[in-house]
Coordinates of C-alpha atoms in Angstrom, one line a residue:
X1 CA 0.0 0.0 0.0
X2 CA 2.8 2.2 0.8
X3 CA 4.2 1.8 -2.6
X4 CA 0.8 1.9 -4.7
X5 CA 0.9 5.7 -2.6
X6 CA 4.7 6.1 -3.5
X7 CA 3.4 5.1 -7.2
X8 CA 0.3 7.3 -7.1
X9 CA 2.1 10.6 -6.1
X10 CA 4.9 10.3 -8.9
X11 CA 2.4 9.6 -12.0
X12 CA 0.3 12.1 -10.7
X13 CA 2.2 14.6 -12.4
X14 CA 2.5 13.0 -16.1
X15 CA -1.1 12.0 -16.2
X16 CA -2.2 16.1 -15.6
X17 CA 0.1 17.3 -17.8
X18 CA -1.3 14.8 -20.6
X19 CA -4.9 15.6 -19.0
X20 CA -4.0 19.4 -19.4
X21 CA -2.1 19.7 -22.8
X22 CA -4.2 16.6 -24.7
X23 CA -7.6 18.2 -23.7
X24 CA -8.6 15.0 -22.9
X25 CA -11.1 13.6 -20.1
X26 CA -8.9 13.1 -16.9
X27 CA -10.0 9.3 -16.2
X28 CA -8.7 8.9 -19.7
X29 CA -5.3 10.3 -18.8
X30 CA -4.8 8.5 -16.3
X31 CA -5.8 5.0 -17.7
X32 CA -3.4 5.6 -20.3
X33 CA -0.4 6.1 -18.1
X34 CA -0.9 3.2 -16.4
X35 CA -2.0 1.1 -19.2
X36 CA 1.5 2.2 -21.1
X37 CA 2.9 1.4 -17.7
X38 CA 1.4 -2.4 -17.6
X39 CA 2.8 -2.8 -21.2
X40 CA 5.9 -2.1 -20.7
X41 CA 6.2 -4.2 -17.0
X42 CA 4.5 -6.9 -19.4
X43 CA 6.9 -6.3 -22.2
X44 CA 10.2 -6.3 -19.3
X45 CA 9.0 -9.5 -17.5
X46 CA 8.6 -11.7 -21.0
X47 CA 12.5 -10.6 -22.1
X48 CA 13.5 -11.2 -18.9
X49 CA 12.1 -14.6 -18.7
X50 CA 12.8 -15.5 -22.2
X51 CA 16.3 -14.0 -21.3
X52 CA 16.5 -16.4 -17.8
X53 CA 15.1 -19.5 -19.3
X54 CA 17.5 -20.9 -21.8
X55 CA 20.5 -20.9 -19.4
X56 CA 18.8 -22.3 -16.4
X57 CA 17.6 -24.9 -18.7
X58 CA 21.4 -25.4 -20.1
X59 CA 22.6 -25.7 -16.6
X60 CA 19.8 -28.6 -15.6
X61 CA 20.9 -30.7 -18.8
X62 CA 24.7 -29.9 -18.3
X63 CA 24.3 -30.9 -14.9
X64 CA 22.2 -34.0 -15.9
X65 CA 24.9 -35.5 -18.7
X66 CA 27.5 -35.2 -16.2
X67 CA 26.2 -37.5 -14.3
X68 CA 25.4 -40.0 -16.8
X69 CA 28.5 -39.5 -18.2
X70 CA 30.7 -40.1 -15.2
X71 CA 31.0 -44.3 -15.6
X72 CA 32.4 -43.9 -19.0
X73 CA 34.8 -41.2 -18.0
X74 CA 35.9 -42.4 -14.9
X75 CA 36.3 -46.5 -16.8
X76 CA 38.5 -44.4 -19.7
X77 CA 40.8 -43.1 -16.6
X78 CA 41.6 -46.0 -15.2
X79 CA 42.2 -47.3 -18.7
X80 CA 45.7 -45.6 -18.9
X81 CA 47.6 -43.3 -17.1
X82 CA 47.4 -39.8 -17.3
X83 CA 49.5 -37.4 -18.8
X84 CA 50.6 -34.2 -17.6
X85 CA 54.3 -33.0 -19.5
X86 CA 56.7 -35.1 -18.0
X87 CA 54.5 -36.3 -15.3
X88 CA 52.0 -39.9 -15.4
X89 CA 49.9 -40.4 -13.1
X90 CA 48.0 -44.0 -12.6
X91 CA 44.7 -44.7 -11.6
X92 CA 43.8 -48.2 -12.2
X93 CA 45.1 -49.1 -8.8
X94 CA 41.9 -46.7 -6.8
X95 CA 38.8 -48.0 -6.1
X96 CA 37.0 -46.3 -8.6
X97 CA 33.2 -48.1 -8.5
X98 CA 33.3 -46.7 -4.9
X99 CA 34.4 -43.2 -6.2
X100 CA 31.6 -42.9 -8.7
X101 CA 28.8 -44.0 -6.1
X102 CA 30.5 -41.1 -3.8
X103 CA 30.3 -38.9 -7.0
X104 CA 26.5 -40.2 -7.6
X105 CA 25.6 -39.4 -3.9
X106 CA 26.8 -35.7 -4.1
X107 CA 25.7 -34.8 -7.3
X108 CA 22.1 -36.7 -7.5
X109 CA 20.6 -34.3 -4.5
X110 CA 22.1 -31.1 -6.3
X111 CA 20.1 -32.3 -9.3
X112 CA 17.2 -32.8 -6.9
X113 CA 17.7 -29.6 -4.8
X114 CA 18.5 -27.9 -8.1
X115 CA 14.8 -28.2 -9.5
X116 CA 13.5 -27.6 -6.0
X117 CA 15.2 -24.5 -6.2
X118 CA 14.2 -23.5 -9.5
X119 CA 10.2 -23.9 -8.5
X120 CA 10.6 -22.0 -5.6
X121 CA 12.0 -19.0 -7.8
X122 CA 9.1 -19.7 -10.1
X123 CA 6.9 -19.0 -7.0
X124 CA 8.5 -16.1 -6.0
X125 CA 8.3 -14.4 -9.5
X126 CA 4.9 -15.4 -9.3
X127 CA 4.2 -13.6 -6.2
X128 CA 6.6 -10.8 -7.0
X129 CA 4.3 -9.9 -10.5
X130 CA 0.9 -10.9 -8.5
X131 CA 1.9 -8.3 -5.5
X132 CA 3.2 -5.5 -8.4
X133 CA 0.6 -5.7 -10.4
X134 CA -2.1 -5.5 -7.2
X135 CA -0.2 -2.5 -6.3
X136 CA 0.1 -0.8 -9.8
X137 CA -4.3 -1.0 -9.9
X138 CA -4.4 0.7 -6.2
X139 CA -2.3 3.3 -7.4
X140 CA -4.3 3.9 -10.6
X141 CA -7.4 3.5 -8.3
X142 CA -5.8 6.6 -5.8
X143 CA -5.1 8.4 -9.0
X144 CA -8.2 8.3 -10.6
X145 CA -10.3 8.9 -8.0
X146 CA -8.2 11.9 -7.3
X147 CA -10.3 14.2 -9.9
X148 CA -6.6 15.8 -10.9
X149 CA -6.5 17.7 -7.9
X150 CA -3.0 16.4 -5.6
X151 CA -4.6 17.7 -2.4
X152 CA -7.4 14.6 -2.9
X153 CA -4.8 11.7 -3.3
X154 CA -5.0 11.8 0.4
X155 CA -8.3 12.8 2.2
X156 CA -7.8 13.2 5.8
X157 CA -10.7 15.4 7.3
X158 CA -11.2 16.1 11.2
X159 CA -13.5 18.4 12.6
X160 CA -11.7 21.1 14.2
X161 CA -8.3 21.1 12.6
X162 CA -8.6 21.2 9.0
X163 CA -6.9 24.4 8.6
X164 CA -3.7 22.5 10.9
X165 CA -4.2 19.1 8.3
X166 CA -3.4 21.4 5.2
X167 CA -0.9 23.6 6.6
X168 CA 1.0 20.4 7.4
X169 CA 0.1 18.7 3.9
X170 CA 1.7 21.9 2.2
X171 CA 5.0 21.3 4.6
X172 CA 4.8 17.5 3.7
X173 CA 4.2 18.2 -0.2
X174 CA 7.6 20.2 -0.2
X175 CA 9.5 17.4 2.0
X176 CA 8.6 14.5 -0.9
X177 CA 9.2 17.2 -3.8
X178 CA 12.5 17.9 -2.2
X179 CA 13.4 13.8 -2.0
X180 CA 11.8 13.1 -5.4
X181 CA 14.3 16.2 -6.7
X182 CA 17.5 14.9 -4.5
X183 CA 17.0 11.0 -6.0
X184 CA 16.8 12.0 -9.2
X185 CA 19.4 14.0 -8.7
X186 CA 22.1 11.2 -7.5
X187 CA 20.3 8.7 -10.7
X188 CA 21.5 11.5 -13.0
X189 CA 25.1 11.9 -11.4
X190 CA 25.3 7.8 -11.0
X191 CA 24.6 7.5 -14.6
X192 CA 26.8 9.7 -15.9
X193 CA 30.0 8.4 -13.6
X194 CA 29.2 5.4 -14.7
X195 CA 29.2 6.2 -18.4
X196 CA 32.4 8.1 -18.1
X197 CA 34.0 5.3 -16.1
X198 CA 33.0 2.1 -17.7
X199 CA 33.9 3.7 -21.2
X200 CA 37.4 4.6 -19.8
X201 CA 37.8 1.3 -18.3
X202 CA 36.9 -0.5 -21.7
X203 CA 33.7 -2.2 -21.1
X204 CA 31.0 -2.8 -23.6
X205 CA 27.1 -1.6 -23.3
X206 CA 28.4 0.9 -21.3
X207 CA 25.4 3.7 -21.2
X208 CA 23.2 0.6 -20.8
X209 CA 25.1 -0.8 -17.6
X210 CA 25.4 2.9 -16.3
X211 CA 21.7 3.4 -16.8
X212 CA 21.6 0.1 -14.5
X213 CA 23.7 1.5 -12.1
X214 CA 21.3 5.0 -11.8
X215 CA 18.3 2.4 -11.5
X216 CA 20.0 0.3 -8.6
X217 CA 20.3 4.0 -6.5
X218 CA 16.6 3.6 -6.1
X219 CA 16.8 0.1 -4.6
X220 CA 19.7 0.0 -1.5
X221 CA 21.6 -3.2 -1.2
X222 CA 20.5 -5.6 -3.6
X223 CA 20.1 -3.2 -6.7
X224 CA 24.1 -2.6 -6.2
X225 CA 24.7 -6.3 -6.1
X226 CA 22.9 -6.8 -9.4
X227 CA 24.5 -4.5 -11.1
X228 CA 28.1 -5.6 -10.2
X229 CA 27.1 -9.0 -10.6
X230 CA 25.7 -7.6 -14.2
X231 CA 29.5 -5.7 -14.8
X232 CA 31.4 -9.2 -14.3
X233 CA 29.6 -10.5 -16.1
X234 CA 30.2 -8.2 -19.5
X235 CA 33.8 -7.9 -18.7
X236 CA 34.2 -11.5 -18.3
X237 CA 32.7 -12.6 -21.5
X238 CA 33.0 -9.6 -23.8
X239 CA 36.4 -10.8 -25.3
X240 CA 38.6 -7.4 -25.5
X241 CA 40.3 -6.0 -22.3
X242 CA 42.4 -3.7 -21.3
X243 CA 45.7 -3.7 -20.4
X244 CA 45.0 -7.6 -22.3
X245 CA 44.5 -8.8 -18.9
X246 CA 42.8 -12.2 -18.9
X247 CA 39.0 -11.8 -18.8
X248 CA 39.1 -13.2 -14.9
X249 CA 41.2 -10.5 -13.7
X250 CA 39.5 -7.9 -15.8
X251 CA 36.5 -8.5 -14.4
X252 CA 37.1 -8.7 -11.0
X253 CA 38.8 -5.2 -11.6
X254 CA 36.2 -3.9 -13.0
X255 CA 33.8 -5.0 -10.0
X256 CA 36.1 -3.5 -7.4
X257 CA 36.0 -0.3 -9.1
X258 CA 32.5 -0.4 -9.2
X259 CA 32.1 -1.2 -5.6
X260 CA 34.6 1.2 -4.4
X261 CA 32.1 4.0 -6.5
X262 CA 29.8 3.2 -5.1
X263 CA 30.8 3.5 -1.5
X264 CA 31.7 6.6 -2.2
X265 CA 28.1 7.2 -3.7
X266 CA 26.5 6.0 -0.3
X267 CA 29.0 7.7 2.3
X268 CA 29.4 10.3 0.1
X269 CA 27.6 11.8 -2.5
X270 CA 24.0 10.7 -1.6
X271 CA 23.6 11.5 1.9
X272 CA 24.8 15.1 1.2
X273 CA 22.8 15.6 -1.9
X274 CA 19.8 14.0 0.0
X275 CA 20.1 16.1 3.4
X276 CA 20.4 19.6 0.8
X277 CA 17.5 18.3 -0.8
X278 CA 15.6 17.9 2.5
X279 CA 17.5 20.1 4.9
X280 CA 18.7 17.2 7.5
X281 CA 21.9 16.2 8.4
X282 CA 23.8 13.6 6.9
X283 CA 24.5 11.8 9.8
X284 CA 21.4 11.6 10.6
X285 CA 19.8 10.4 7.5
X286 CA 22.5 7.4 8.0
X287 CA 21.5 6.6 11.2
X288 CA 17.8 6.6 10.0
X289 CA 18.7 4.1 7.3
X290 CA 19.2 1.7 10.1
X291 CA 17.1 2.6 12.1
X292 CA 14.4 1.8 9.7
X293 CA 15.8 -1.0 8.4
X294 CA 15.1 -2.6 11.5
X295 CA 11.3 -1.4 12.2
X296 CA 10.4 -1.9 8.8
X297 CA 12.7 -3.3 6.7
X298 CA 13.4 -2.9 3.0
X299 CA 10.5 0.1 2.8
X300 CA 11.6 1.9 5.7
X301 CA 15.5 2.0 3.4
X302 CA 14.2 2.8 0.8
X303 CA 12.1 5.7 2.4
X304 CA 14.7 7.0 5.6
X305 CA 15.5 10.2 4.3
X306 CA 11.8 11.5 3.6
X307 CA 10.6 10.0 6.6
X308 CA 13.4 11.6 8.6
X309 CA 12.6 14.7 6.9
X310 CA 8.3 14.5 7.6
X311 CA 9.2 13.5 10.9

């Protein structure tokens, strides 16, 4: 609920500016921006499961053939001895019957545990998409029922202290402009480091992998992860580096350079950006990270600084 509000509050905005400069009905606005919306989460979720499919597949049958292959390997060992320059090593003196049913027993439960694991991300996704796309209707509900007007996306009236409710709702509407403002401000400064330093360092699809790295500011912790897992992984299989370091090295390098920028991003550039943006002190909007990421957890990071701020 928090997030269809989040949601509501930032397409709020687009819709009356198509409502105002189409000269259309603003229902109709509204449905469109969310219907766009819907498409393109639709369109996103079939690449990346297309995208996700074939090499989780790959790994099941790799995974499967290695274990029906491992009799005729381990027989054509034992045949003769191994090789290795000068070196031979013999291993038709082990006990190899007893070292393929080891093998078996190890490698038969990863198979098993491998499919459990693969339903239980199947489930997740499923719930993941069910929960979004719940939330994405509430905030077109919020939205719509809203008339245009901003003050109406929330309706709190009590007797007596309606002048006090919008007083504070014009000192809260300012707090969350400022935060919107300050986020978008450290998504446009991630994105162009990150241009300017993967280009320098060599990588490929490097305005592509920046744009990742804006998109991971808005989500602390594991969006960071995912994108220097995403890094590696070009650098490791792109072919060219630089320096012609093997691709192992070069993409560990490329990794720690990412993860030292963005320390500095998070102990350094965000928090000051974000407190200007709000007027609170940086300290303080660190220590409210914590703090709410244990009360509420991956909402109350994602929302410290505002919260701080309304507080």
């Amino acid at each position: 609920l928090l997030f269809a509000f989040f949601l509501a509050y930032l397409l709020h905005p687009v819709a009356f500016f198509i409502h105002k400069k189409a000269h259309i009905p603003w229902r109709l606005a509204a449905t469109i921006i969310y219907v766009f919306l819907i498409l393109i989460l639709i369109g996103l979720l079939t690449w990346g499961g297309i995208s996700l499919i074939e090499p989780l597949q790959s790994l099941t049958t790799f995974l499967q053939k290695l274990v029906n292959d491992l009799p005729n390997f381990l027989a054509d060992l034992a045949k003769e001895p191994l090789m290795i320059g000068t070196f031979s090593i013999d291993f038709s003196h082990l006990q190899l019957t007893d070292l393929l049913t080891q093998l078996q027993g190890v490698l038969s439960p990863l198979l098993s545990n491998l499919g459990t694991l693969l339903g239980n991300i199947a489930s997740g996704a499923a719930s993941t998409i069910t929960w979004t796309f719940f939330t994405i209707l509430i905030a077109y509900f919020i939205d719509v029922e809203s008339e245009g007007i901003r003050s109406n996306l929330i309706k709190l009236r009590v007797p007596g202290y309606q002048e006090d409710i919008t007083r504070m709702g014009k000192h809260l509407g300012r707090v969350w402009n400022a935060y919107l403002r300050g986020q978008l401000s450290v998504f446009a400064i991630t994105i162009v480091v990150y241009a300017i330093l993967l280009t320098v360092m060599g990588v490929r699809y490097s305005l592509a992998l920046a744009f990742l790295a804006g998109l991971a500011r808005f989500v602390p912790y594991v969006g960071p992860f995912v994108a220097w897992t995403t890094y590696g992984l070009v650098a490791l299989f792109q072919g060219t580096t630089m320096f012609n370091l093997l691709p192992l090295p070069y993409a560990l390098m490329i990794v720690g350079i990412a993860l030292v920028t963005d320390v500095i991003m998070d102990n350094f550039v965000s928090p000051r950006i974000m407190s200007d943006s709000l007027n609170v002190h940086p300290a303080g909007v660190l220590v409210m990270v914590l703090v709410m990421a244990n009360l509420v957890g991956f909402i109350g990071v994602l929302l410290s600084a505002p919260l701080l701020a309304s507080f």
